CSV table of C-alpha atoms in Angstrom, one decimal:
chain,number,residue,atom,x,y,z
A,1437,UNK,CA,-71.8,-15.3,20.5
A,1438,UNK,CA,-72.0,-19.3,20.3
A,1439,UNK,CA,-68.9,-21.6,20.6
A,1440,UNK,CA,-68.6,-22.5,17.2
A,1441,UNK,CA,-68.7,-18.8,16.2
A,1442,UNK,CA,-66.3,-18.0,19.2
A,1443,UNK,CA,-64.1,-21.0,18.2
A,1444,UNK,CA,-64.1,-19.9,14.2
A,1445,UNK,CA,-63.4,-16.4,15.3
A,1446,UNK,CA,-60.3,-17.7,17.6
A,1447,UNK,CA,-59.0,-20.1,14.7
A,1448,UNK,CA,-59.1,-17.2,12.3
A,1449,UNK,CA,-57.6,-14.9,14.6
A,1450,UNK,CA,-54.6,-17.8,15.0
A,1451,UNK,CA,-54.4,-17.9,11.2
A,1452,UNK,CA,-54.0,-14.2,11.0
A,1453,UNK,CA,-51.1,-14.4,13.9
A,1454,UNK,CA,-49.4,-17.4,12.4
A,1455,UNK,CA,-49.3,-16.1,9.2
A,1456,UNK,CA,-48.0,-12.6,10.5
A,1457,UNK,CA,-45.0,-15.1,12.5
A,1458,UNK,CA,-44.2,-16.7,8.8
A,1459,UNK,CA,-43.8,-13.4,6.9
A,1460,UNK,CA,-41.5,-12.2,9.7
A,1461,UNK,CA,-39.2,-15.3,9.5
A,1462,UNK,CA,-39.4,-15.3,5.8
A,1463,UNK,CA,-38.5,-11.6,6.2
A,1464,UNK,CA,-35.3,-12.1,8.5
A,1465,UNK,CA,-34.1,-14.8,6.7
A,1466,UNK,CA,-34.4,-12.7,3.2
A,1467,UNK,CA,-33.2,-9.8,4.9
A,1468,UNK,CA,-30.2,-12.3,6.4
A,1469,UNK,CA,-29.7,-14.0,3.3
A,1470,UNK,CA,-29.2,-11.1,1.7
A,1471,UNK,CA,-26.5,-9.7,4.5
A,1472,UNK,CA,-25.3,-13.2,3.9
A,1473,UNK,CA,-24.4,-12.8,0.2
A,1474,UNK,CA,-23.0,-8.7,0.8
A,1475,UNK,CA,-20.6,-10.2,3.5
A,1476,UNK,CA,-19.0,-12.9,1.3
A,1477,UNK,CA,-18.4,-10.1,-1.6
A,1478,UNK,CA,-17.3,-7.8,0.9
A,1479,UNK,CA,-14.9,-10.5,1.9
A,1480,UNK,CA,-14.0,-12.1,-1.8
A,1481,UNK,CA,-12.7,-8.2,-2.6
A,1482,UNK,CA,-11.1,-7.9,-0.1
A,1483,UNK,CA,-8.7,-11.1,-0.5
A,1484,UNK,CA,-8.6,-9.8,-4.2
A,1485,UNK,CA,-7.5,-6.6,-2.9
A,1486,UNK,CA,-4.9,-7.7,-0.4
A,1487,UNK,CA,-3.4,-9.8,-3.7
A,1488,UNK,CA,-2.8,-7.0,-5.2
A,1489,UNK,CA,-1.5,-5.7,-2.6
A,1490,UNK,CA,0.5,-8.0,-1.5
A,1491,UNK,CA,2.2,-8.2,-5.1
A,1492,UNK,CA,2.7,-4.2,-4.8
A,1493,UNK,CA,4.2,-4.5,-1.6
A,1494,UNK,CA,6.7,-6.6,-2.8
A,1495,UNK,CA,7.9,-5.4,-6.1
A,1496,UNK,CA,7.9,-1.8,-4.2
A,1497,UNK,CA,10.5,-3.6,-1.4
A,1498,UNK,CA,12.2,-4.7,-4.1
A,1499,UNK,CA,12.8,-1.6,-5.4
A,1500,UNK,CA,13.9,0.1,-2.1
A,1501,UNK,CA,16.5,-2.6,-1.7
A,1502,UNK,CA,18.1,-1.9,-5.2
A,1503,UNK,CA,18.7,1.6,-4.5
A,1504,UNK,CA,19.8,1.5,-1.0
A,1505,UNK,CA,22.5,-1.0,-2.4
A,1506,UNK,CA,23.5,1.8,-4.9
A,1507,UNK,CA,23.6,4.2,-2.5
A,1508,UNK,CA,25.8,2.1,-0.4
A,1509,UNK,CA,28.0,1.5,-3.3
A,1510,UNK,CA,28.1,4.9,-4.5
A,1511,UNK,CA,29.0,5.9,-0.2
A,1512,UNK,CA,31.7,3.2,-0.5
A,1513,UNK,CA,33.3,4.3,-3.5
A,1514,UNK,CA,36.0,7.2,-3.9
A,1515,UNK,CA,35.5,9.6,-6.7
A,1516,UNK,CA,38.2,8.0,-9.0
A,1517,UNK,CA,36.2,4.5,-8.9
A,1518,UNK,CA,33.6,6.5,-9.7
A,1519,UNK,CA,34.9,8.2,-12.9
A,1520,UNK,CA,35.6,4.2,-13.9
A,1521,UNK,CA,32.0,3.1,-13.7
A,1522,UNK,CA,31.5,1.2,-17.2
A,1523,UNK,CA,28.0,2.8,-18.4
A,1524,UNK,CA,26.1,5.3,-18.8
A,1525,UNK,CA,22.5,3.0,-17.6
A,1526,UNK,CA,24.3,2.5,-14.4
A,1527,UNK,CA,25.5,6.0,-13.6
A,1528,UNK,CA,21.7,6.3,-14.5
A,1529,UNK,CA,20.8,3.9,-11.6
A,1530,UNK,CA,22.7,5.9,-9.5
A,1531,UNK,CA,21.0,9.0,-9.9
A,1532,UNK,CA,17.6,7.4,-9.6
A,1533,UNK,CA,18.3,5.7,-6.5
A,1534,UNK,CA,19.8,9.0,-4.9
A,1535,UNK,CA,16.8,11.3,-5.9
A,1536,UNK,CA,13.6,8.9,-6.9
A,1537,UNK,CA,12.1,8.0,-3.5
A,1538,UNK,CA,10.4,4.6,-3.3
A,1539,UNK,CA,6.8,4.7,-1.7
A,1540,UNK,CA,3.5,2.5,-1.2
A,1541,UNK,CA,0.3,3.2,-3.0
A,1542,UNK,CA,-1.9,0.7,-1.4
A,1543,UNK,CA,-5.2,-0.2,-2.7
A,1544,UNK,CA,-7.9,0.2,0.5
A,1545,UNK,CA,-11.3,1.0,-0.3
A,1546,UNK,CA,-12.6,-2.1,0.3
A,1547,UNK,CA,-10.5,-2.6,3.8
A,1548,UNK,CA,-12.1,1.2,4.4
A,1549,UNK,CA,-15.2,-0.2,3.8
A,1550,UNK,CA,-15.0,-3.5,6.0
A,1551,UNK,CA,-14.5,-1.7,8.6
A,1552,UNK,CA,-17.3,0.7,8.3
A,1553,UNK,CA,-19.9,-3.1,8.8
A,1554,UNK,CA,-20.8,-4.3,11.5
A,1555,UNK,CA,-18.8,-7.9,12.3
A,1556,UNK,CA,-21.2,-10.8,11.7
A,1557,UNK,CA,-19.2,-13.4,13.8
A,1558,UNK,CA,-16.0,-13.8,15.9
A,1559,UNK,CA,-13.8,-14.7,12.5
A,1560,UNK,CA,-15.5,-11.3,10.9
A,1561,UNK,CA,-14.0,-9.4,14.2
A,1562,UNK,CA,-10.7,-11.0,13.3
A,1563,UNK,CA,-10.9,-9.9,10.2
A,1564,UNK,CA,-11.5,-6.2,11.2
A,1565,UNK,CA,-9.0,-6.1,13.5
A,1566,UNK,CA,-6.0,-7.3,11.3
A,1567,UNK,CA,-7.7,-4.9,8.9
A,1568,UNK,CA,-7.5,-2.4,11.2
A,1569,UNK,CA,-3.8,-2.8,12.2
A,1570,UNK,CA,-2.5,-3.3,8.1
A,1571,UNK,CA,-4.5,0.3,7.7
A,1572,UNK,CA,-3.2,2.3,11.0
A,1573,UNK,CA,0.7,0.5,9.5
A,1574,UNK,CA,-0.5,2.0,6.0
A,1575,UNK,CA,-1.2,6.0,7.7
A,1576,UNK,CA,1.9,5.8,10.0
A,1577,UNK,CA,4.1,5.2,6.4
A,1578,UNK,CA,2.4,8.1,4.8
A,1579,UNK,CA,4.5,10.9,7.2
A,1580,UNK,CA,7.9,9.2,5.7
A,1581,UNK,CA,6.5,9.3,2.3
A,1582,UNK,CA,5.9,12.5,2.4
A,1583,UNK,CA,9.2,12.9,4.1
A,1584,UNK,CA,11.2,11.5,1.3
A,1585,UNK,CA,9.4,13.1,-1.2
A,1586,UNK,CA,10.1,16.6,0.3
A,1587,UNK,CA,14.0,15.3,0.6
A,1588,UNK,CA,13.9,14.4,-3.4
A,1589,UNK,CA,12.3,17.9,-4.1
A,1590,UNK,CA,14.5,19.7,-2.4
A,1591,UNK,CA,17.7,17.8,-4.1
A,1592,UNK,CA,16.5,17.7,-8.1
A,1593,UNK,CA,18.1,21.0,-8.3
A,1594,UNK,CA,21.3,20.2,-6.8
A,1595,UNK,CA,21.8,16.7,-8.6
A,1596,UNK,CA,20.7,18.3,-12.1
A,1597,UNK,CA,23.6,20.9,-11.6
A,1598,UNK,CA,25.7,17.7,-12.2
A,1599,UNK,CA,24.3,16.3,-15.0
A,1600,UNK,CA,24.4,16.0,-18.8
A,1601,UNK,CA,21.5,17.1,-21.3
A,1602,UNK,CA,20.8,14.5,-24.3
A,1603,UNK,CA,22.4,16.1,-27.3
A,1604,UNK,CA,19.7,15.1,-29.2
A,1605,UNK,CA,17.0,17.2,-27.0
A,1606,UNK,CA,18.7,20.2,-28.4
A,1607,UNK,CA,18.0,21.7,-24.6
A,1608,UNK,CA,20.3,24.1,-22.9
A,1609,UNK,CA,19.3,22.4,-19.3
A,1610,UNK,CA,17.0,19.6,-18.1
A,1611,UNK,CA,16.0,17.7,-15.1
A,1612,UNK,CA,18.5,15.1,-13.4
A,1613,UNK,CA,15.6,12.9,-13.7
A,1614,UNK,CA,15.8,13.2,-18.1
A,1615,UNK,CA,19.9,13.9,-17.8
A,1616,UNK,CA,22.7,11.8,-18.8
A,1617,UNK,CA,25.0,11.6,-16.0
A,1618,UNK,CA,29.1,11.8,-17.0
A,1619,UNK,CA,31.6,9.9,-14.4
A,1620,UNK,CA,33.2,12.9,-13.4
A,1621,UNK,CA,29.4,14.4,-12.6
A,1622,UNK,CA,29.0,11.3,-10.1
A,1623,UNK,CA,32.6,12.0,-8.7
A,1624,UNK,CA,31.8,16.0,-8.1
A,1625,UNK,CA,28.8,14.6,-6.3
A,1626,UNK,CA,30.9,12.1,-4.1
A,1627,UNK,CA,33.4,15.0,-3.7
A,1628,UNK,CA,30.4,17.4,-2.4
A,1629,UNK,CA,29.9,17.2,1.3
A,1630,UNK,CA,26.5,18.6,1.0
A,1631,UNK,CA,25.1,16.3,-1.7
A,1632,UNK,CA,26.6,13.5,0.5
A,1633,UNK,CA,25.2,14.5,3.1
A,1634,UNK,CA,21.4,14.4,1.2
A,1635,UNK,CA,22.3,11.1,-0.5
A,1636,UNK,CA,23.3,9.8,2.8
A,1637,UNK,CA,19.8,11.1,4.5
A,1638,UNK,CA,17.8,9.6,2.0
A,1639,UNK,CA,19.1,6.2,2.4
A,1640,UNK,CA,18.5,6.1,6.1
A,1641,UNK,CA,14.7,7.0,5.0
A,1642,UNK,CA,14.8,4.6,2.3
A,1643,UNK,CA,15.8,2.1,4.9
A,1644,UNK,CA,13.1,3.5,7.9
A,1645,UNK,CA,10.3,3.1,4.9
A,1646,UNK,CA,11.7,0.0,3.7
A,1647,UNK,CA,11.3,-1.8,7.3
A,1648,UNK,CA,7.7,-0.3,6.8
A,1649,UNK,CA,7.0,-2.3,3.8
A,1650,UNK,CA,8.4,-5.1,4.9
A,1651,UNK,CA,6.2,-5.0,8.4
A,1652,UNK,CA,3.2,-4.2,6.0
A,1653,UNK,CA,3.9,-7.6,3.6
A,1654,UNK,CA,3.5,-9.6,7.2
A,1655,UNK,CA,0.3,-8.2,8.0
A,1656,UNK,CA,-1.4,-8.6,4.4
A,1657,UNK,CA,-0.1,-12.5,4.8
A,1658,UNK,CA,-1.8,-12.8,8.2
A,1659,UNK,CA,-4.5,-11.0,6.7
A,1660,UNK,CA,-4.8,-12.8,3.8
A,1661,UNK,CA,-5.3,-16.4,6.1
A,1662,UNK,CA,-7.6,-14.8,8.8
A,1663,UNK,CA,-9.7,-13.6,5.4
A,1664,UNK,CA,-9.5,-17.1,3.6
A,1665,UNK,CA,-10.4,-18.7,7.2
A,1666,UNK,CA,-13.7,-16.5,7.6
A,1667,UNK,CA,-15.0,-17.2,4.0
């Protein structure tokens, strides 16, 4: 073969390489550009998502706080301050706050699914590992929810025996949870050692799953900054 042909040959055959190197680049930079554009939605749902959280978190706190104060209350209270309580929406209260348990239902698919990626960069680990804490916090509280639940269950029965039906339900029985509740009903209760005794147990879980909630809000804020920092 002559030079010229061997050099044409060679400078087609660099062509063919080069042009081989450009559609791999192009390709990795697609490809990462892509991966790019998933990671910032992964990561702009998931400060949506802690939000909302966030906002759940709080108004369920809320909540707990308001019925361990009536339960404290109703513990301080002798039966004959009881059978002085002004209204029938606060005796109302009461029985909520003894037998309606207060738990979280976070929102976690997308924290699920963070954690099922691959971290792109040292503020992506971050985020995966605060993500990873708030979600082990969110399955420890799910045994106490359950807990309380099983408490509330088990007392309906007991706290309906001491309540009134609406007159205008036309029912023989009903529910504590759709009862009226008279003052001398919350003073037989206060009176029962037993039904004290389950009012008092559900307060101290109130409280355990209260302290939860509260450790919960502090992670979703230090979540929420570690996210906002890695976007």
């Amino acid at each position: 073969m002559k030079a010229p042909a061997i050099r044409r040959a060679l400078l087609e055959a660099a062509f063919v390489i080069v042009g081989i190197l450009v559609a791999f680049s192009i390709d990795a930079w697609w490809d990462d550009r892509q991966e790019m554009e998933v990671h910032d939605a992964v990561l702009a749902s998931l400060a949506n998502e802690i939000a909302r959280n966030q906002e759940l978190v709080a108004s369920d706190t809320e909540i707990a706080g308001r019925h361990l104060e009536l339960i404290d209350r109703f513990l301080r209270a002798t039966p004959e301050e009881l059978a002085t309580l002004p209204n029938d929406t606060l005796m109302r209260s009461f029985m909520n706050a003894f037998g309606n348990p207060v738990t979280h239902d976070p929102e976690t698919a997308v924290a699920r699914m963070l954690m099922q990626r691959p971290a792109r960069d040292a503020d992506g680990l971050r985020v995966q590992e605060e993500t990873g804490r708030w979600l082990r916090i969110i399955s420890d509280s799910e045994e106490q929810a359950e807990a309380l639940w099983t408490l509330a269950v088990e007392a309906w029965p007991a706290f309906a025996r001491n309540s009134l039906p609406y007159a205008s339900d036309g029912l023989a029985s009903m529910t504590w949870m759709n009862a009226r509740v008279s003052p001398q009903g919350l003073g037989q209760i206060r009176a029962n050692p037993e039904l004290t005794a389950r009012i008092i147990a559900k307060g101290q879980m109130q409280g355990n799953y209260r302290r939860q909630l509260r450790f919960s809000a502090a992670l979703l804020d230090s979540l929420a900054v570690i996210v906002a920092d890695a976007r």
